[in-house]
């Protein structure tokens, strides 16, 4: 079985080497926390998004899609609470000029106390932090009273704590005054809420129903890092599922389980996935309950997706701020109702990182690195090689490639030794390789190699498409070594 990665470094290196993910603007020294997906990465990411759309929209009668614009009226973000509440408490060290999240500094201090056996002190500070979480002055007081030092310089000379809004701002049109201020959306969800009336009045969808959207979101995150886990520009896959308010708890439970199962269906190791319900004090301002799907990354258990019971908060806010009636006409009961909503909010990039982390395997026995991606997610399904570039082999290999690539994501590789070509495909996560050799030219059969078991079988070239089709469909999602 694959070993657990101890750090992300080998994965970052493989991602660069194989054209999966590059640092943004690398030739200019890179732009922190922004990433570019290369030729293989973009296919992987598209497969994730297409699978999500397929499972949550295409195959469901009760969900429709939407693609709202990134720039929205700034009142949207006042109504949603993001202008006043989407903040991180920041503190600067006067000596080192380093900037930190005040709550993270305190959390680290609590951990240090615990590691040093001072669990009573740790409990006391943890209780103070819980009360101070939305209060910059109280956070500052803890940092000063506890004599918390800058982890880098050791200095305890701090500025006061300030709230820093995470939304990127820009201006609409030629003037840069406050009237032209717009935000790059920090979540796709609000595009759904503000279109609630448009969707219900232009479709025949009936409660309970969902509106789904995939799109970019932007956050001026203070703490970044861990590769693509937390970036300033990322993509979300969000579903807002509108329900009769009295049924919201039941729908919430259903969605929590369904979303956990979705990650398992992508081939991710179930033992490294868990559900973590939020405690009262962690809940976002809009949520009555929330559960995260978490994955055990090399840097610990971390959130992949949040499923939240948002109640009627968002529609109520937009009703108040826009003055529009966003209730739903419930025909059977001849009454109007403001539906409650269960939100499933997943990160595309975090799903990609999870798939890569989970699939990464250093196969020491065979001296190779493998991405054991599930075939349905793998960027390339099959690669075709001529053993040698002579004696009719390239011509036959090309014909096979031309036939297969209209049906599956197929790559053709005739560069370097056959061993090197296999290694390249193993690192790219390609489940099958086809080699055309001397016998192929004679008898029309080729070798089909399985990425994980390394098993090779001979298959008549004319049967390849059918054999692959079957294998790609029936093969177990989580591949076990034989
Ligand atoms: N509409 C609710 C919402 O946006 P969130 O927990 O702030 O909730 C949902 O974000 C998901 O978006 C997260 O679980 C994560 O997968 C992804 N996400 C959030 N911030 C991110 C960031 N800075 N970089 C990458 N993904 C992020």
PDB file of N, CA, C and O and ligand atoms in Angstrom, residues 33 82 86 186-190 193 217-221 223-224 227-238 240 263 278 284 286 290 292-293 303-308 310 343-351, ligand 1:
ATOM      1  N   UNK A  33       1.074  32.008  -3.331  1.00  0.00           N
ATOM      2  CA  UNK A  33      -0.271  31.440  -3.158  1.00  0.00           C
ATOM      3  C   UNK A  33      -1.152  31.536  -4.392  1.00  0.00           C
ATOM      4  O   UNK A  33      -2.374  31.616  -4.267  1.00  0.00           O
ATOM      5  N   UNK A  82     -20.293  39.734   4.509  1.00  0.00           N
ATOM      6  CA  UNK A  82     -18.852  39.663   4.233  1.00  0.00           C
ATOM      7  C   UNK A  82     -18.142  41.000   4.432  1.00  0.00           C
ATOM      8  O   UNK A  82     -16.983  41.029   4.814  1.00  0.00           O
ATOM      9  N   UNK A  86     -16.178  39.343   7.318  1.00  0.00           N
ATOM     10  CA  UNK A  86     -15.257  38.367   6.723  1.00  0.00           C
ATOM     11  C   UNK A  86     -13.818  38.824   6.964  1.00  0.00           C
ATOM     12  O   UNK A  86     -13.108  39.273   6.059  1.00  0.00           O
ATOM     13  N   UNK A 186     -15.725  36.275  -2.804  1.00  0.00           N
ATOM     14  CA  UNK A 186     -14.971  35.352  -1.947  1.00  0.00           C
ATOM     15  C   UNK A 186     -15.636  33.972  -1.859  1.00  0.00           C
ATOM     16  O   UNK A 186     -15.098  33.073  -1.243  1.00  0.00           O
ATOM     17  N   UNK A 187     -16.825  33.833  -2.439  1.00  0.00           N
ATOM     18  CA  UNK A 187     -17.513  32.531  -2.517  1.00  0.00           C
ATOM     19  C   UNK A 187     -18.476  32.619  -3.689  1.00  0.00           C
ATOM     20  O   UNK A 187     -18.906  33.712  -4.074  1.00  0.00           O
ATOM     21  N   UNK A 188     -18.818  31.471  -4.254  1.00  0.00           N
ATOM     22  CA  UNK A 188     -19.752  31.491  -5.385  1.00  0.00           C
ATOM     23  C   UNK A 188     -21.206  31.502  -4.897  1.00  0.00           C
ATOM     24  O   UNK A 188     -22.120  31.853  -5.646  1.00  0.00           O
ATOM     25  N   UNK A 189     -21.409  31.130  -3.636  1.00  0.00           N
ATOM     26  CA  UNK A 189     -22.760  30.928  -3.097  1.00  0.00           C
ATOM     27  C   UNK A 189     -23.687  32.136  -3.309  1.00  0.00           C
ATOM     28  O   UNK A 189     -24.862  31.960  -3.661  1.00  0.00           O
ATOM     29  N   UNK A 190     -23.172  33.348  -3.107  1.00  0.00           N
ATOM     30  CA  UNK A 190     -24.076  34.511  -3.179  1.00  0.00           C
ATOM     31  C   UNK A 190     -24.655  34.702  -4.570  1.00  0.00           C
ATOM     32  O   UNK A 190     -25.761  35.236  -4.723  1.00  0.00           O
ATOM     33  N   UNK A 193     -27.829  32.784  -4.408  1.00  0.00           N
ATOM     34  CA  UNK A 193     -28.930  33.393  -3.633  1.00  0.00           C
ATOM     35  C   UNK A 193     -29.559  34.571  -4.379  1.00  0.00           C
ATOM     36  O   UNK A 193     -30.777  34.719  -4.398  1.00  0.00           O
ATOM     37  N   UNK A 217     -13.150  31.787  -6.887  1.00  0.00           N
ATOM     38  CA  UNK A 217     -13.370  32.654  -5.732  1.00  0.00           C
ATOM     39  C   UNK A 217     -11.998  33.197  -5.317  1.00  0.00           C
ATOM     40  O   UNK A 217     -10.970  32.592  -5.640  1.00  0.00           O
ATOM     41  N   UNK A 218     -12.015  34.323  -4.645  1.00  0.00           N
ATOM     42  CA  UNK A 218     -10.758  35.019  -4.315  1.00  0.00           C
ATOM     43  C   UNK A 218     -10.772  35.431  -2.846  1.00  0.00           C
ATOM     44  O   UNK A 218     -11.768  35.971  -2.360  1.00  0.00           O
ATOM     45  N   UNK A 219      -9.686  35.176  -2.165  1.00  0.00           N
ATOM     46  CA  UNK A 219      -9.580  35.622  -0.767  1.00  0.00           C
ATOM     47  C   UNK A 219      -8.157  36.079  -0.516  1.00  0.00           C
ATOM     48  O   UNK A 219      -7.211  35.349  -0.845  1.00  0.00           O
ATOM     49  N   UNK A 220      -8.040  37.248   0.066  1.00  0.00           N
ATOM     50  CA  UNK A 220      -6.703  37.765   0.355  1.00  0.00           C
ATOM     51  C   UNK A 220      -6.211  37.119   1.648  1.00  0.00           C
ATOM     52  O   UNK A 220      -6.081  37.781   2.680  1.00  0.00           O
ATOM     53  N   UNK A 221      -5.983  35.826   1.583  1.00  0.00           N
ATOM     54  CA  UNK A 221      -5.632  35.040   2.774  1.00  0.00           C
ATOM     55  C   UNK A 221      -4.333  35.554   3.380  1.00  0.00           C
ATOM     56  O   UNK A 221      -3.404  35.894   2.660  1.00  0.00           O
ATOM     57  N   UNK A 223      -2.733  33.715   6.029  1.00  0.00           N
ATOM     58  CA  UNK A 223      -1.916  32.516   6.179  1.00  0.00           C
ATOM     59  C   UNK A 223      -2.129  31.663   4.946  1.00  0.00           C
ATOM     60  O   UNK A 223      -3.244  31.254   4.653  1.00  0.00           O
ATOM     61  N   UNK A 224      -1.077  31.460   4.201  1.00  0.00           N
ATOM     62  CA  UNK A 224      -1.204  30.632   3.006  1.00  0.00           C
ATOM     63  C   UNK A 224      -0.233  29.457   3.159  1.00  0.00           C
ATOM     64  O   UNK A 224       0.313  29.235   4.223  1.00  0.00           O
ATOM     65  N   UNK A 227       1.021  24.254  -0.429  1.00  0.00           N
ATOM     66  CA  UNK A 227       0.810  24.054  -1.873  1.00  0.00           C
ATOM     67  C   UNK A 227      -0.538  24.654  -2.256  1.00  0.00           C
ATOM     68  O   UNK A 227      -0.811  25.801  -1.920  1.00  0.00           O
ATOM     69  N   UNK A 228      -1.411  23.890  -2.937  1.00  0.00           N
ATOM     70  CA  UNK A 228      -2.670  24.486  -3.393  1.00  0.00           C
ATOM     71  C   UNK A 228      -3.772  24.411  -2.335  1.00  0.00           C
ATOM     72  O   UNK A 228      -4.922  24.715  -2.618  1.00  0.00           O
ATOM     73  N   UNK A 229      -3.419  24.021  -1.098  1.00  0.00           N
ATOM     74  CA  UNK A 229      -4.467  23.866  -0.076  1.00  0.00           C
ATOM     75  C   UNK A 229      -5.158  25.203   0.211  1.00  0.00           C
ATOM     76  O   UNK A 229      -6.374  25.296   0.267  1.00  0.00           O
ATOM     77  N   UNK A 230      -4.344  26.238   0.461  1.00  0.00           N
ATOM     78  CA  UNK A 230      -4.948  27.544   0.729  1.00  0.00           C
ATOM     79  C   UNK A 230      -4.308  28.555  -0.213  1.00  0.00           C
ATOM     80  O   UNK A 230      -3.146  28.911  -0.045  1.00  0.00           O
ATOM     81  N   UNK A 231      -5.052  28.987  -1.212  1.00  0.00           N
ATOM     82  CA  UNK A 231      -4.486  29.957  -2.133  1.00  0.00           C
ATOM     83  C   UNK A 231      -5.373  31.194  -2.175  1.00  0.00           C
ATOM     84  O   UNK A 231      -6.438  31.226  -1.556  1.00  0.00           O
ATOM     85  N   UNK A 232      -4.896  32.205  -2.878  1.00  0.00           N
ATOM     86  CA  UNK A 232      -5.668  33.458  -2.897  1.00  0.00           C
ATOM     87  C   UNK A 232      -6.687  33.452  -4.021  1.00  0.00           C
ATOM     88  O   UNK A 232      -7.639  34.205  -4.010  1.00  0.00           O
ATOM     89  N   UNK A 233      -6.445  32.618  -5.022  1.00  0.00           N
ATOM     90  CA  UNK A 233      -7.424  32.436  -6.096  1.00  0.00           C
ATOM     91  C   UNK A 233      -7.671  30.933  -6.185  1.00  0.00           C
ATOM     92  O   UNK A 233      -6.719  30.163  -6.290  1.00  0.00           O
ATOM     93  N   UNK A 234      -8.924  30.522  -6.099  1.00  0.00           N
ATOM     94  CA  UNK A 234      -9.220  29.089  -6.098  1.00  0.00           C
ATOM     95  C   UNK A 234     -10.597  28.870  -6.704  1.00  0.00           C
ATOM     96  O   UNK A 234     -11.282  29.835  -7.053  1.00  0.00           O
ATOM     97  N   UNK A 235     -10.967  27.608  -6.827  1.00  0.00           N
ATOM     98  CA  UNK A 235     -12.289  27.328  -7.393  1.00  0.00           C
ATOM     99  C   UNK A 235     -13.146  26.586  -6.385  1.00  0.00           C
ATOM    100  O   UNK A 235     -12.642  25.721  -5.658  1.00  0.00           O
ATOM    101  N   UNK A 236     -14.409  26.930  -6.392  1.00  0.00           N
ATOM    102  CA  UNK A 236     -15.355  26.240  -5.511  1.00  0.00           C
ATOM    103  C   UNK A 236     -16.400  25.488  -6.337  1.00  0.00           C
ATOM    104  O   UNK A 236     -16.702  25.874  -7.473  1.00  0.00           O
ATOM    105  N   UNK A 237     -16.924  24.419  -5.761  1.00  0.00           N
ATOM    106  CA  UNK A 237     -18.077  23.710  -6.331  1.00  0.00           C
ATOM    107  C   UNK A 237     -19.129  23.794  -5.233  1.00  0.00           C
ATOM    108  O   UNK A 237     -18.970  23.184  -4.173  1.00  0.00           O
ATOM    109  N   UNK A 238     -20.159  24.616  -5.464  1.00  0.00           N
ATOM    110  CA  UNK A 238     -21.136  24.841  -4.396  1.00  0.00           C
ATOM    111  C   UNK A 238     -22.543  24.459  -4.842  1.00  0.00           C
ATOM    112  O   UNK A 238     -22.952  24.741  -5.973  1.00  0.00           O
ATOM    113  N   UNK A 240     -26.456  24.922  -3.354  1.00  0.00           N
ATOM    114  CA  UNK A 240     -27.385  25.436  -2.345  1.00  0.00           C
ATOM    115  C   UNK A 240     -28.674  24.652  -2.554  1.00  0.00           C
ATOM    116  O   UNK A 240     -29.304  24.743  -3.614  1.00  0.00           O
ATOM    117  N   UNK A 263     -16.494  11.583  -1.952  1.00  0.00           N
ATOM    118  CA  UNK A 263     -15.021  11.526  -1.962  1.00  0.00           C
ATOM    119  C   UNK A 263     -14.540  10.071  -2.009  1.00  0.00           C
ATOM    120  O   UNK A 263     -13.557   9.770  -2.674  1.00  0.00           O
ATOM    121  N   UNK A 278     -18.983  20.834  13.470  1.00  0.00           N
ATOM    122  CA  UNK A 278     -18.458  22.040  14.132  1.00  0.00           C
ATOM    123  C   UNK A 278     -19.057  22.188  15.528  1.00  0.00           C
ATOM    124  O   UNK A 278     -20.229  21.883  15.732  1.00  0.00           O
ATOM    125  N   UNK A 284     -20.022  29.455  11.550  1.00  0.00           N
ATOM    126  CA  UNK A 284     -20.043  30.750  10.859  1.00  0.00           C
ATOM    127  C   UNK A 284     -21.333  31.467  11.239  1.00  0.00           C
ATOM    128  O   UNK A 284     -22.315  30.829  11.663  1.00  0.00           O
ATOM    129  N   UNK A 286     -23.759  32.499   9.698  1.00  0.00           N
ATOM    130  CA  UNK A 286     -24.998  32.140   9.009  1.00  0.00           C
ATOM    131  C   UNK A 286     -25.462  30.718   9.319  1.00  0.00           C
ATOM    132  O   UNK A 286     -26.540  30.319   8.912  1.00  0.00           O
ATOM    133  N   UNK A 290     -22.991  22.692  11.047  1.00  0.00           N
ATOM    134  CA  UNK A 290     -22.034  22.550   9.954  1.00  0.00           C
ATOM    135  C   UNK A 290     -21.154  21.328  10.223  1.00  0.00           C
ATOM    136  O   UNK A 290     -20.813  21.047  11.374  1.00  0.00           O
ATOM    137  N   UNK A 292     -17.658  19.340   8.503  1.00  0.00           N
ATOM    138  CA  UNK A 292     -16.633  19.372   7.459  1.00  0.00           C
ATOM    139  C   UNK A 292     -16.273  17.955   7.050  1.00  0.00           C
ATOM    140  O   UNK A 292     -16.199  17.057   7.895  1.00  0.00           O
ATOM    141  N   UNK A 293     -16.007  17.776   5.749  1.00  0.00           N
ATOM    142  CA  UNK A 293     -15.335  16.552   5.319  1.00  0.00           C
ATOM    143  C   UNK A 293     -13.847  16.882   5.397  1.00  0.00           C
ATOM    144  O   UNK A 293     -13.402  17.886   4.836  1.00  0.00           O
ATOM    145  N   UNK A 303      -9.765  20.578   6.252  1.00  0.00           N
ATOM    146  CA  UNK A 303     -11.075  20.637   5.586  1.00  0.00           C
ATOM    147  C   UNK A 303     -10.999  20.565   4.064  1.00  0.00           C
ATOM    148  O   UNK A 303     -10.232  21.283   3.436  1.00  0.00           O
ATOM    149  N   UNK A 304     -11.844  19.695   3.516  1.00  0.00           N
ATOM    150  CA  UNK A 304     -12.013  19.622   2.066  1.00  0.00           C
ATOM    151  C   UNK A 304     -13.269  20.349   1.636  1.00  0.00           C
ATOM    152  O   UNK A 304     -13.344  20.912   0.576  1.00  0.00           O
ATOM    153  N   UNK A 305     -14.253  20.244   2.496  1.00  0.00           N
ATOM    154  CA  UNK A 305     -15.583  20.757   2.154  1.00  0.00           C
ATOM    155  C   UNK A 305     -16.369  21.006   3.423  1.00  0.00           C
ATOM    156  O   UNK A 305     -16.188  20.301   4.416  1.00  0.00           O
ATOM    157  N   UNK A 306     -17.257  22.005   3.396  1.00  0.00           N
ATOM    158  CA  UNK A 306     -18.147  22.244   4.521  1.00  0.00           C
ATOM    159  C   UNK A 306     -19.580  22.032   4.076  1.00  0.00           C
ATOM    160  O   UNK A 306     -19.973  22.471   2.988  1.00  0.00           O
ATOM    161  N   UNK A 307     -20.356  21.328   4.896  1.00  0.00           N
ATOM    162  CA  UNK A 307     -21.785  21.180   4.627  1.00  0.00           C
ATOM    163  C   UNK A 307     -22.482  21.938   5.758  1.00  0.00           C
ATOM    164  O   UNK A 307     -22.224  21.656   6.932  1.00  0.00           O
ATOM    165  N   UNK A 308     -23.321  22.911   5.391  1.00  0.00           N
ATOM    166  CA  UNK A 308     -23.884  23.783   6.424  1.00  0.00           C
ATOM    167  C   UNK A 308     -25.392  23.910   6.277  1.00  0.00           C
ATOM    168  O   UNK A 308     -25.919  23.963   5.164  1.00  0.00           O
ATOM    169  N   UNK A 310     -27.751  26.570   6.541  1.00  0.00           N
ATOM    170  CA  UNK A 310     -27.702  28.040   6.583  1.00  0.00           C
ATOM    171  C   UNK A 310     -29.068  28.618   6.932  1.00  0.00           C
ATOM    172  O   UNK A 310     -29.229  29.850   6.922  1.00  0.00           O
ATOM    173  N   UNK A 343     -26.164  23.883   2.434  1.00  0.00           N
ATOM    174  CA  UNK A 343     -25.089  24.192   1.490  1.00  0.00           C
ATOM    175  C   UNK A 343     -24.022  23.117   1.525  1.00  0.00           C
ATOM    176  O   UNK A 343     -23.602  22.676   2.595  1.00  0.00           O
ATOM    177  N   UNK A 344     -23.581  22.720   0.321  1.00  0.00           N
ATOM    178  CA  UNK A 344     -22.403  21.864   0.231  1.00  0.00           C
ATOM    179  C   UNK A 344     -21.363  22.686  -0.522  1.00  0.00           C
ATOM    180  O   UNK A 344     -21.575  23.067  -1.667  1.00  0.00           O
ATOM    181  N   UNK A 345     -20.271  23.018   0.161  1.00  0.00           N
ATOM    182  CA  UNK A 345     -19.287  23.931  -0.427  1.00  0.00           C
ATOM    183  C   UNK A 345     -17.918  23.259  -0.456  1.00  0.00           C
ATOM    184  O   UNK A 345     -17.257  23.092   0.559  1.00  0.00           O
ATOM    185  N   UNK A 346     -17.512  22.861  -1.672  1.00  0.00           N
ATOM    186  CA  UNK A 346     -16.272  22.091  -1.816  1.00  0.00           C
ATOM    187  C   UNK A 346     -15.241  22.903  -2.592  1.00  0.00           C
ATOM    188  O   UNK A 346     -15.594  23.735  -3.425  1.00  0.00           O
ATOM    189  N   UNK A 347     -13.975  22.636  -2.334  1.00  0.00           N
ATOM    190  CA  UNK A 347     -12.897  23.296  -3.064  1.00  0.00           C
ATOM    191  C   UNK A 347     -12.376  22.367  -4.154  1.00  0.00           C
ATOM    192  O   UNK A 347     -12.043  21.217  -3.882  1.00  0.00           O
ATOM    193  N   UNK A 348     -12.333  22.880  -5.395  1.00  0.00           N
ATOM    194  CA  UNK A 348     -11.811  22.062  -6.492  1.00  0.00           C
ATOM    195  C   UNK A 348     -10.328  21.764  -6.230  1.00  0.00           C
ATOM    196  O   UNK A 348      -9.869  20.627  -6.329  1.00  0.00           O
ATOM    197  N   UNK A 349      -9.592  22.813  -5.866  1.00  0.00           N
ATOM    198  CA  UNK A 349      -8.133  22.656  -5.695  1.00  0.00           C
ATOM    199  C   UNK A 349      -7.826  21.709  -4.528  1.00  0.00           C
ATOM    200  O   UNK A 349      -6.890  20.918  -4.592  1.00  0.00           O
ATOM    201  N   UNK A 350      -8.627  21.817  -3.475  1.00  0.00           N
ATOM    202  CA  UNK A 350      -8.381  20.910  -2.328  1.00  0.00           C
ATOM    203  C   UNK A 350      -8.704  19.474  -2.693  1.00  0.00           C
ATOM    204  O   UNK A 350      -8.072  18.548  -2.217  1.00  0.00           O
ATOM    205  N   UNK A 351      -9.709  19.295  -3.559  1.00  0.00           N
ATOM    206  CA  UNK A 351     -10.020  17.934  -4.005  1.00  0.00           C
ATOM    207  C   UNK A 351      -8.859  17.407  -4.839  1.00  0.00           C
ATOM    208  O   UNK A 351      -8.443  16.252  -4.687  1.00  0.00           O
TER     209      UNK A 351
HETATM  210  N1  LIG B   1     -19.980  29.311   0.845  1.00  0.00           N
HETATM  211  C1  LIG B   1     -19.350  28.802   2.016  1.00  0.00           C
HETATM  212  C2  LIG B   1     -17.901  28.862   1.964  1.00  0.00           C
HETATM  213  O1  LIG B   1     -17.326  29.499   1.096  1.00  0.00           O
HETATM  214  P1  LIG B   1     -15.753  28.075   3.222  1.00  0.00           P
HETATM  215  O2  LIG B   1     -15.607  27.029   4.285  1.00  0.00           O
HETATM  216  O3  LIG B   1     -15.208  29.423   3.489  1.00  0.00           O
HETATM  217  O4  LIG B   1     -17.321  28.157   2.958  1.00  0.00           O
HETATM  218  C3  LIG B   1     -15.672  26.324   1.309  1.00  0.00           C
HETATM  219  O5  LIG B   1     -15.160  27.497   1.875  1.00  0.00           O
HETATM  220  C4  LIG B   1     -14.570  25.509   0.664  1.00  0.00           C
HETATM  221  O6  LIG B   1     -13.831  26.315  -0.255  1.00  0.00           O
HETATM  222  C5  LIG B   1     -13.514  24.991   1.657  1.00  0.00           C
HETATM  223  O7  LIG B   1     -13.920  23.792   2.266  1.00  0.00           O
HETATM  224  C6  LIG B   1     -12.329  24.766   0.744  1.00  0.00           C
HETATM  225  O8  LIG B   1     -12.428  23.533   0.081  1.00  0.00           O
HETATM  226  C7  LIG B   1     -12.483  25.889  -0.275  1.00  0.00           C
HETATM  227  N2  LIG B   1     -11.605  27.029   0.101  1.00  0.00           N
HETATM  228  C8  LIG B   1     -11.883  28.032   0.954  1.00  0.00           C
HETATM  229  N3  LIG B   1     -10.852  28.898   1.039  1.00  0.00           N
HETATM  230  C9  LIG B   1      -9.886  28.407   0.224  1.00  0.00           C
HETATM  231  C10 LIG B   1      -8.570  28.849  -0.132  1.00  0.00           C
HETATM  232  N4  LIG B   1      -8.058  29.974   0.340  1.00  0.00           N
HETATM  233  N5  LIG B   1      -7.856  28.087  -0.997  1.00  0.00           N
HETATM  234  C11 LIG B   1      -8.368  26.945  -1.519  1.00  0.00           C
HETATM  235  N6  LIG B   1      -9.606  26.499  -1.232  1.00  0.00           N
HETATM  236  C12 LIG B   1     -10.360  27.207  -0.375  1.00  0.00           C
END
